[in-house]
PDB file of C-alpha atoms and ligand atoms in Angstrom:
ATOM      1  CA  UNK A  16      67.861 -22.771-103.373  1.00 98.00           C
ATOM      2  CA  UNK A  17      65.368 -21.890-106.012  1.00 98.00           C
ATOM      3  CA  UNK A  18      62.548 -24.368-105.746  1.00 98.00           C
ATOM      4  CA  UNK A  19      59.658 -25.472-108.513  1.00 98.00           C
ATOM      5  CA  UNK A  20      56.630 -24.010-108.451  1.00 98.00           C
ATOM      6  CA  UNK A  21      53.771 -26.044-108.461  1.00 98.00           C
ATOM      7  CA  UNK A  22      50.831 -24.441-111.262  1.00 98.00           C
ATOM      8  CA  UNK A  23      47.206 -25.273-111.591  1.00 98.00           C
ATOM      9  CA  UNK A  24      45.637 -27.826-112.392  1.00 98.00           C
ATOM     10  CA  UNK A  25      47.920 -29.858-110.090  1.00 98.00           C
ATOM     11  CA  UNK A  26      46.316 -31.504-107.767  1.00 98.00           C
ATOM     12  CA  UNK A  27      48.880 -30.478-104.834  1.00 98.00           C
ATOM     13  CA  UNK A  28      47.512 -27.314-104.765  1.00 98.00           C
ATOM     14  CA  UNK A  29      43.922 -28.674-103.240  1.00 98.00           C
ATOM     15  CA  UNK A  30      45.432 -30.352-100.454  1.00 98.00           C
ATOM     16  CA  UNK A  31      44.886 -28.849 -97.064  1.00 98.00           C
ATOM     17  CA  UNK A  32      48.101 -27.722 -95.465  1.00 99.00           C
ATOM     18  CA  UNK A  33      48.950 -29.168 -92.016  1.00 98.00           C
ATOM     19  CA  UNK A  34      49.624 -26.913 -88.519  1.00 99.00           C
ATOM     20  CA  UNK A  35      53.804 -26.321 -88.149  1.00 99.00           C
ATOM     21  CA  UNK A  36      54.923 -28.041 -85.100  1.00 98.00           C
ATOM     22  CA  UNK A  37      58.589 -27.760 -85.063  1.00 98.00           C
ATOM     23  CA  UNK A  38      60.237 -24.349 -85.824  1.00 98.00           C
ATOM     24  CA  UNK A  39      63.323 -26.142 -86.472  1.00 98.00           C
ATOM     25  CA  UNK A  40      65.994 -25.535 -89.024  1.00 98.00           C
ATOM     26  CA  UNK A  41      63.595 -27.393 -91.498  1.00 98.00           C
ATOM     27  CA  UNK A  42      61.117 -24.753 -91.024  1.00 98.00           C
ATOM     28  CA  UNK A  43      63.998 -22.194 -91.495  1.00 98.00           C
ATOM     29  CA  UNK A  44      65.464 -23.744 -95.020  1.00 98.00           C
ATOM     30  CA  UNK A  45      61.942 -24.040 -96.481  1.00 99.00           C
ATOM     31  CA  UNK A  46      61.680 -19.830 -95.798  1.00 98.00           C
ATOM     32  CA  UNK A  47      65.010 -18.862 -97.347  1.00 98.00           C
ATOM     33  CA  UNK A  48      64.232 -21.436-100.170  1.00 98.00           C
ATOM     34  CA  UNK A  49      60.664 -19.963-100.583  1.00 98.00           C
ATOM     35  CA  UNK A  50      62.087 -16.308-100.577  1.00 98.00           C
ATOM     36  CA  UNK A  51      64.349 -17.209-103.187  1.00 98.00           C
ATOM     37  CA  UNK A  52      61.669 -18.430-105.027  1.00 98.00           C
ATOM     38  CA  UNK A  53      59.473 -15.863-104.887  1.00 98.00           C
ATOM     39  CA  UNK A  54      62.320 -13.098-105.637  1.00 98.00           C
ATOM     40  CA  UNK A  55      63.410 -15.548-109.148  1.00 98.00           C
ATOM     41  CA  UNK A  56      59.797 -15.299-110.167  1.00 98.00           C
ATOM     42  CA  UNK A  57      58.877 -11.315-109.160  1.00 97.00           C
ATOM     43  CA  UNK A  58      55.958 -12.455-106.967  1.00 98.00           C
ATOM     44  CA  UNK A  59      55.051 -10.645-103.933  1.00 98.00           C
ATOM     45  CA  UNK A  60      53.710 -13.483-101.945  1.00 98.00           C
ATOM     46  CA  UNK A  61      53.723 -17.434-101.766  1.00 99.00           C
ATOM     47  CA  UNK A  62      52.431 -20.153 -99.769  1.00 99.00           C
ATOM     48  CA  UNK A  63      54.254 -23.591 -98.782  1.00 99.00           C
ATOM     49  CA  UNK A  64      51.963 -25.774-100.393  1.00 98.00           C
ATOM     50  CA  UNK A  65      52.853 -23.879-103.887  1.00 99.00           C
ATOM     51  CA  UNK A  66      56.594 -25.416-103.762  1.00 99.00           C
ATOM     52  CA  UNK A  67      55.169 -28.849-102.731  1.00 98.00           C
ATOM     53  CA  UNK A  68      55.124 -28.749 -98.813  1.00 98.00           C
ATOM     54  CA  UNK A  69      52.006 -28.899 -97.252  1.00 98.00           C
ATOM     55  CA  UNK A  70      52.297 -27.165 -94.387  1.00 99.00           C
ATOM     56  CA  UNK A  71      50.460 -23.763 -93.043  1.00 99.00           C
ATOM     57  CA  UNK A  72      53.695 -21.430 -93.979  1.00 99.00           C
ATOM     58  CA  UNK A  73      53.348 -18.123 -96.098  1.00 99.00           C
ATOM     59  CA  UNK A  74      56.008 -15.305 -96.595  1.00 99.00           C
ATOM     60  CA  UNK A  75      54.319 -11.887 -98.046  1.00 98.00           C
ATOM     61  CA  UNK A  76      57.093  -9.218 -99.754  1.00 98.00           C
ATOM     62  CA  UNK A  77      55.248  -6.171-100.843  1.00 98.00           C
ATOM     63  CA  UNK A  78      56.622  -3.674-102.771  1.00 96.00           C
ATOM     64  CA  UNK A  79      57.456   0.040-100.620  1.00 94.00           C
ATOM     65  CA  UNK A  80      55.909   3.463-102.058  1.00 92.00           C
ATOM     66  CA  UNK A  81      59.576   3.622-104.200  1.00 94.00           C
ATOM     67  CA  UNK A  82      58.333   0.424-105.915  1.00 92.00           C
ATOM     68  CA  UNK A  83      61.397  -1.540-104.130  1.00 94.00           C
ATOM     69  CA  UNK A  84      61.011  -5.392-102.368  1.00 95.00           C
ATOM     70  CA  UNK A  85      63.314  -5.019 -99.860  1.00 94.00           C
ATOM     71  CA  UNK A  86      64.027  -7.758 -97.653  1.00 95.00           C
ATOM     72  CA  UNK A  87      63.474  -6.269 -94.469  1.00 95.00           C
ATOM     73  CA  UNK A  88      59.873  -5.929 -95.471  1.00 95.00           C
ATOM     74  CA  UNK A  89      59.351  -9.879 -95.373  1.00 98.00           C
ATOM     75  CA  UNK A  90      56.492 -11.343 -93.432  1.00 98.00           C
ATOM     76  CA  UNK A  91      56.677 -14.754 -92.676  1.00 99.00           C
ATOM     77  CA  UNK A  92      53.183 -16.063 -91.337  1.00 99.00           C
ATOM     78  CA  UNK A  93      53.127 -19.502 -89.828  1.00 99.00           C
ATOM     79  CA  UNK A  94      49.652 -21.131 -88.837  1.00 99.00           C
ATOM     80  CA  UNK A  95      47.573 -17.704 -89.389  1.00 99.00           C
ATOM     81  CA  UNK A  96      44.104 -17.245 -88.188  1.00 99.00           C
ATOM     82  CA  UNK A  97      42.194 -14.374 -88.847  1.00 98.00           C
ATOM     83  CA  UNK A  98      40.497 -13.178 -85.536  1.00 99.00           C
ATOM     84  CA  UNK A  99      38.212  -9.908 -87.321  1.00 98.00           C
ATOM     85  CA  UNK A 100      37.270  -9.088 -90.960  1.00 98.00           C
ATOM     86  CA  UNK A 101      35.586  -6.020 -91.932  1.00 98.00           C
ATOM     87  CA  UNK A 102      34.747  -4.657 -95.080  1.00 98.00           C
ATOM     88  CA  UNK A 103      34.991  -5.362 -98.849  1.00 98.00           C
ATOM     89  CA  UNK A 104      37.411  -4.194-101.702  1.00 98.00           C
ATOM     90  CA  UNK A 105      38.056  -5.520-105.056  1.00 98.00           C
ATOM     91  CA  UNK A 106      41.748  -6.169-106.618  1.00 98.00           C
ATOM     92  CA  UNK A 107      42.867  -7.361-109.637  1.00 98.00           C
ATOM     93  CA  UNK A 108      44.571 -10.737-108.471  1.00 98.00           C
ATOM     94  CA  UNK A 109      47.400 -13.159-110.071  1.00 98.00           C
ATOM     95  CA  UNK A 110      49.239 -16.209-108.915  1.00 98.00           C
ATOM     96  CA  UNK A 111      52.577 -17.612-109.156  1.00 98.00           C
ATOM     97  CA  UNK A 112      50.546 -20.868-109.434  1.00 98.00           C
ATOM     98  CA  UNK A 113      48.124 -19.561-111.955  1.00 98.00           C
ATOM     99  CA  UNK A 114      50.357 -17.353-113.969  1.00 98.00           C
ATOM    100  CA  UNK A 115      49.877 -14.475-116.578  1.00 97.00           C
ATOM    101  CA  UNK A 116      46.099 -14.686-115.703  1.00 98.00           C
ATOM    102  CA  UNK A 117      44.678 -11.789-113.636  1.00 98.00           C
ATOM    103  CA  UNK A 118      40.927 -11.200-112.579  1.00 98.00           C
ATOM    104  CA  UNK A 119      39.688  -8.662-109.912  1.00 98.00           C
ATOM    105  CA  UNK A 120      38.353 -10.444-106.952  1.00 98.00           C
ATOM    106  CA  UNK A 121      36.502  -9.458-104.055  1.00 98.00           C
ATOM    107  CA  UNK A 122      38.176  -9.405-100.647  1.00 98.00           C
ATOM    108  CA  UNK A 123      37.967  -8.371 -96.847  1.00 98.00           C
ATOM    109  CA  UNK A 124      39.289  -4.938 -96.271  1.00 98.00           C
ATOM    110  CA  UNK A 125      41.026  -5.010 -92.952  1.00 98.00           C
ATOM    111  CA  UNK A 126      42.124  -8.189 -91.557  1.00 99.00           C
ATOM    112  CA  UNK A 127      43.667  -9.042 -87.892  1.00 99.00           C
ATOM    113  CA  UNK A 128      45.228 -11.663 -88.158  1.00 99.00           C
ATOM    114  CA  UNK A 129      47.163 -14.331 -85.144  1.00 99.00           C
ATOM    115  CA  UNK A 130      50.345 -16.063 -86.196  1.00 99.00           C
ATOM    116  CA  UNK A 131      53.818 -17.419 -85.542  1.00 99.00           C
ATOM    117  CA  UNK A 132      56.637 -16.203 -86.715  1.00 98.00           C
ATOM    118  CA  UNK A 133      59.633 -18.784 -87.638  1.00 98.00           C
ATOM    119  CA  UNK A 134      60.519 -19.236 -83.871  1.00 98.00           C
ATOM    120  CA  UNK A 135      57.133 -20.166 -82.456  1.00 98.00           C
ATOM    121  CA  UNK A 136      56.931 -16.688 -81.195  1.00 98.00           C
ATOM    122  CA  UNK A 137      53.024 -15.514 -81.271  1.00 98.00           C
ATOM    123  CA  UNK A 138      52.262 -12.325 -83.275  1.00 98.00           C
ATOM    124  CA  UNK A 139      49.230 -10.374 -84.611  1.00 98.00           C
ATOM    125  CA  UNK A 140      48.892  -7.886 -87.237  1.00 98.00           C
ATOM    126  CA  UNK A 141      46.129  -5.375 -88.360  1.00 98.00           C
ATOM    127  CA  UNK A 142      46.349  -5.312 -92.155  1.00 98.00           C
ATOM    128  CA  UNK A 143      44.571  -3.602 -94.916  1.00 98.00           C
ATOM    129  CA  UNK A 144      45.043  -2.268 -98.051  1.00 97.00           C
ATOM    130  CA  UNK A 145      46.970  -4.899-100.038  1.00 98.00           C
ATOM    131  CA  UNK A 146      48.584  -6.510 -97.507  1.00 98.00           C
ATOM    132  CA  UNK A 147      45.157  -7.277 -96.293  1.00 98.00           C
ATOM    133  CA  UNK A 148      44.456  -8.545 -99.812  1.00 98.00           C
ATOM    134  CA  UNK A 149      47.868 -10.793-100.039  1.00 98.00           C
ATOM    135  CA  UNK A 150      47.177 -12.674 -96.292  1.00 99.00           C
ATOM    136  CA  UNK A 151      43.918 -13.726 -97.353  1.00 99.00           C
ATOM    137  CA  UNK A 152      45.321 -15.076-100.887  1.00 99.00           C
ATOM    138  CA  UNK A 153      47.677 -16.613 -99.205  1.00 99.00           C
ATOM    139  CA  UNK A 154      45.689 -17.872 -96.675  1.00 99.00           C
ATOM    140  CA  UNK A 155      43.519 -19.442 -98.976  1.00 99.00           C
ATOM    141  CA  UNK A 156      45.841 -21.804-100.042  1.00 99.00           C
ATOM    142  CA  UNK A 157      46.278 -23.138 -96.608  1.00 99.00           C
ATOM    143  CA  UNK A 158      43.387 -24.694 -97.367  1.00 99.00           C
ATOM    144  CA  UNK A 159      43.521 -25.851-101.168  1.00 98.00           C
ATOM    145  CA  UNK A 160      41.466 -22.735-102.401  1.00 99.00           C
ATOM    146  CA  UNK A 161      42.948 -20.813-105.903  1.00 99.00           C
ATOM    147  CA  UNK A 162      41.753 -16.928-106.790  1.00 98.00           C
ATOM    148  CA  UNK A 163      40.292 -18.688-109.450  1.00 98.00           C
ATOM    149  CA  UNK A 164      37.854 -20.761-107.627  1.00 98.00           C
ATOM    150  CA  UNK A 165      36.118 -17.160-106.449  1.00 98.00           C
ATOM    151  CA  UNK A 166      35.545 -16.516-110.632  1.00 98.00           C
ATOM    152  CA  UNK A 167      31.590 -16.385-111.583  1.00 98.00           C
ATOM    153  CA  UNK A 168      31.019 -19.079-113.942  1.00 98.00           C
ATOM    154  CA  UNK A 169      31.076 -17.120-117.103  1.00 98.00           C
ATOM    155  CA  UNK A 170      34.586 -15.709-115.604  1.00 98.00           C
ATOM    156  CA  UNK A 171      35.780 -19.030-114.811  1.00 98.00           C
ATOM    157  CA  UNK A 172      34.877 -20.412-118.562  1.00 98.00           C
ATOM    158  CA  UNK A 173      36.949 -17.534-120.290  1.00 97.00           C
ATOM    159  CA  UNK A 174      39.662 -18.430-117.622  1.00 98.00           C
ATOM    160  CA  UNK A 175      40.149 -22.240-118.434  1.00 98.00           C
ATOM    161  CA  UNK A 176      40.147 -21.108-122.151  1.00 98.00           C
ATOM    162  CA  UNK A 177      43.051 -18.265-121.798  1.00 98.00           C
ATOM    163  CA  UNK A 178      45.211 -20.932-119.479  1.00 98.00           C
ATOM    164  CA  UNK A 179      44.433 -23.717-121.778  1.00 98.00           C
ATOM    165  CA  UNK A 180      46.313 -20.791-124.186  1.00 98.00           C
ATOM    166  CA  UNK A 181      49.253 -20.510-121.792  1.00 98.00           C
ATOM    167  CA  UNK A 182      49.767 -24.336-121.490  1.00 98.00           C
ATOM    168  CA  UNK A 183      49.866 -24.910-125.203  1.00 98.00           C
ATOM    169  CA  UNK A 184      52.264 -22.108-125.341  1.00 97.00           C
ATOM    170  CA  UNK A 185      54.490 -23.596-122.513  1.00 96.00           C
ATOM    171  CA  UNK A 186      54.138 -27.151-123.584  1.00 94.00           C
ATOM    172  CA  UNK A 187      55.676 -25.473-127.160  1.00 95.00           C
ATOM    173  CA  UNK A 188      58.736 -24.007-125.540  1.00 92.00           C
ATOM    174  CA  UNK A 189      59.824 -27.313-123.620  1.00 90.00           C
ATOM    175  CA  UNK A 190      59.861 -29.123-127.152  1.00 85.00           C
ATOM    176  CA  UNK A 191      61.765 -26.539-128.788  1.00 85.00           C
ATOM    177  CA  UNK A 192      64.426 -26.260-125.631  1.00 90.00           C
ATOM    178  CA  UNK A 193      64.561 -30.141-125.746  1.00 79.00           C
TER     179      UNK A 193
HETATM  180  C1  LIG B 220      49.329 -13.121-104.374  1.00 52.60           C
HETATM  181  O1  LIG B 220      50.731 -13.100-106.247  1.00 52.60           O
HETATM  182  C2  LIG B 220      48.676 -11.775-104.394  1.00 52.60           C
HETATM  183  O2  LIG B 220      50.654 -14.499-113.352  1.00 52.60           O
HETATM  184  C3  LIG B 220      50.757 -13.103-104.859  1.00 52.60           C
HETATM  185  O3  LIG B 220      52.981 -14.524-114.694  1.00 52.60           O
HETATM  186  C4  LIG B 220      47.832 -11.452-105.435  1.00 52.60           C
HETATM  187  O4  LIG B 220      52.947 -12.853-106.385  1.00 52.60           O
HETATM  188  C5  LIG B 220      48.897 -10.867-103.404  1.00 52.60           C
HETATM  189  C6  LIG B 220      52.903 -13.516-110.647  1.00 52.60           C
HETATM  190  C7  LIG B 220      47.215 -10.214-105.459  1.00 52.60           C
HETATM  191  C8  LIG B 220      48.287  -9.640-103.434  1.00 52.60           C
HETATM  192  C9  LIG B 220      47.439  -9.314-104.462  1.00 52.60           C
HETATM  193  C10 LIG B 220      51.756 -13.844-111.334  1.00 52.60           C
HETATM  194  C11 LIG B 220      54.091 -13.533-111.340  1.00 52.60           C
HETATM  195  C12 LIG B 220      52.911 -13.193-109.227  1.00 52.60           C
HETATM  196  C13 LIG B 220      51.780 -14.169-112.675  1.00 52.60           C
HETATM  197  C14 LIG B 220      51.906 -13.037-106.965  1.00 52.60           C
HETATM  198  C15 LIG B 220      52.998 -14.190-113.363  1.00 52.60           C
HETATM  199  C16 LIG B 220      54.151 -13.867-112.689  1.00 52.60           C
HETATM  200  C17 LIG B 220      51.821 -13.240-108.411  1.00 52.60           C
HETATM  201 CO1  LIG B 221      48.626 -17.675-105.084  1.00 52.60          CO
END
């Protein structure tokens, strides 16, 4: 089931996500609905919290040298920790919860990184490049932090005028399609 993405400024998307406890058929649901998601709305990674559950879940999907998201690439990342950092690399960022606005940002370059997959089974992985880049996104709204939040403050100004742009423009549609 497709589910709604929750966007910025919502206050849902500050909350700080809780540890999973039960990898139960909940847990499970929540994944295949959060895949779906993510596939209806071409993203390449999303946490829980951005389709309203607060919990420390995130599924990454990145795209193979042939430019295909295939399935079997999934990582699904439940209560992460990052154990080493090293580095720094910039990228120009977006979010399904923020969308059509894009700023580079500056990030770790290789992460390791402890987690769960959807079983309770304990995993680690040693990621850089743009996976590295996607964990730590995604990571960061475990804890109620947006891309945007990283913006200087001249950044952030010409960001809450361009989205202030997109809302209008969405706000628009919905009257017309009503
Ligand atoms: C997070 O981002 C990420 O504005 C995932 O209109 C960001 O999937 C991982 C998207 C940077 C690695 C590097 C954004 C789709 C998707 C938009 C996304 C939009 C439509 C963003
Ligand atoms: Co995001």
């Amino acid at each position: 089931m497709v589910l709604d993405i929750v966007e910025y400024p919502d206050k849902r998307l500050r909350k700080k996500s809780q540890e999973v406890k039960n990898f139960d058929l909940d847990l499970h649901r929540l994944l295949d609905d959060m895949y779906e998601t993510m596939m209806q709305e071409s993203g390449i990674g999303l946490a829980a919290i951005q389709v309203a559950e607060p919990i420390r879940a995130l599924i990454i999907n990145l795209p193979d040298e042939e430019g295909n998201q295939d399935r079997e690439n999934l990582l699904e990342m439940i209560n992460p920790v990052i154990t080493h950092k090293e580095g720094e690399v910039f990228y120009q960022e977006g979010c399904l919860s923020v969308p059509t606005f894009y700023e580079d940002i500056k990030r770790f370059e290789k992460v390791n990184v402890n987690f769960q997959d959807r079983f309770g089974n304990t995993k680690t992985i040693e990621a850089d490049e743009l996976l590295a880049i996607a964990i730590q996104h995604e990571m960061d709204h475990l804890d109620g932090i947006l891309f945007i939040d990283k913006l200087s403050y001249a950044r952030r100004k010409k960001f809450e005028k361009e989205y202030k742009k997109y809302q209008r423009e969405k706000k628009n549609k919905q009257k017309k399609s009503a």
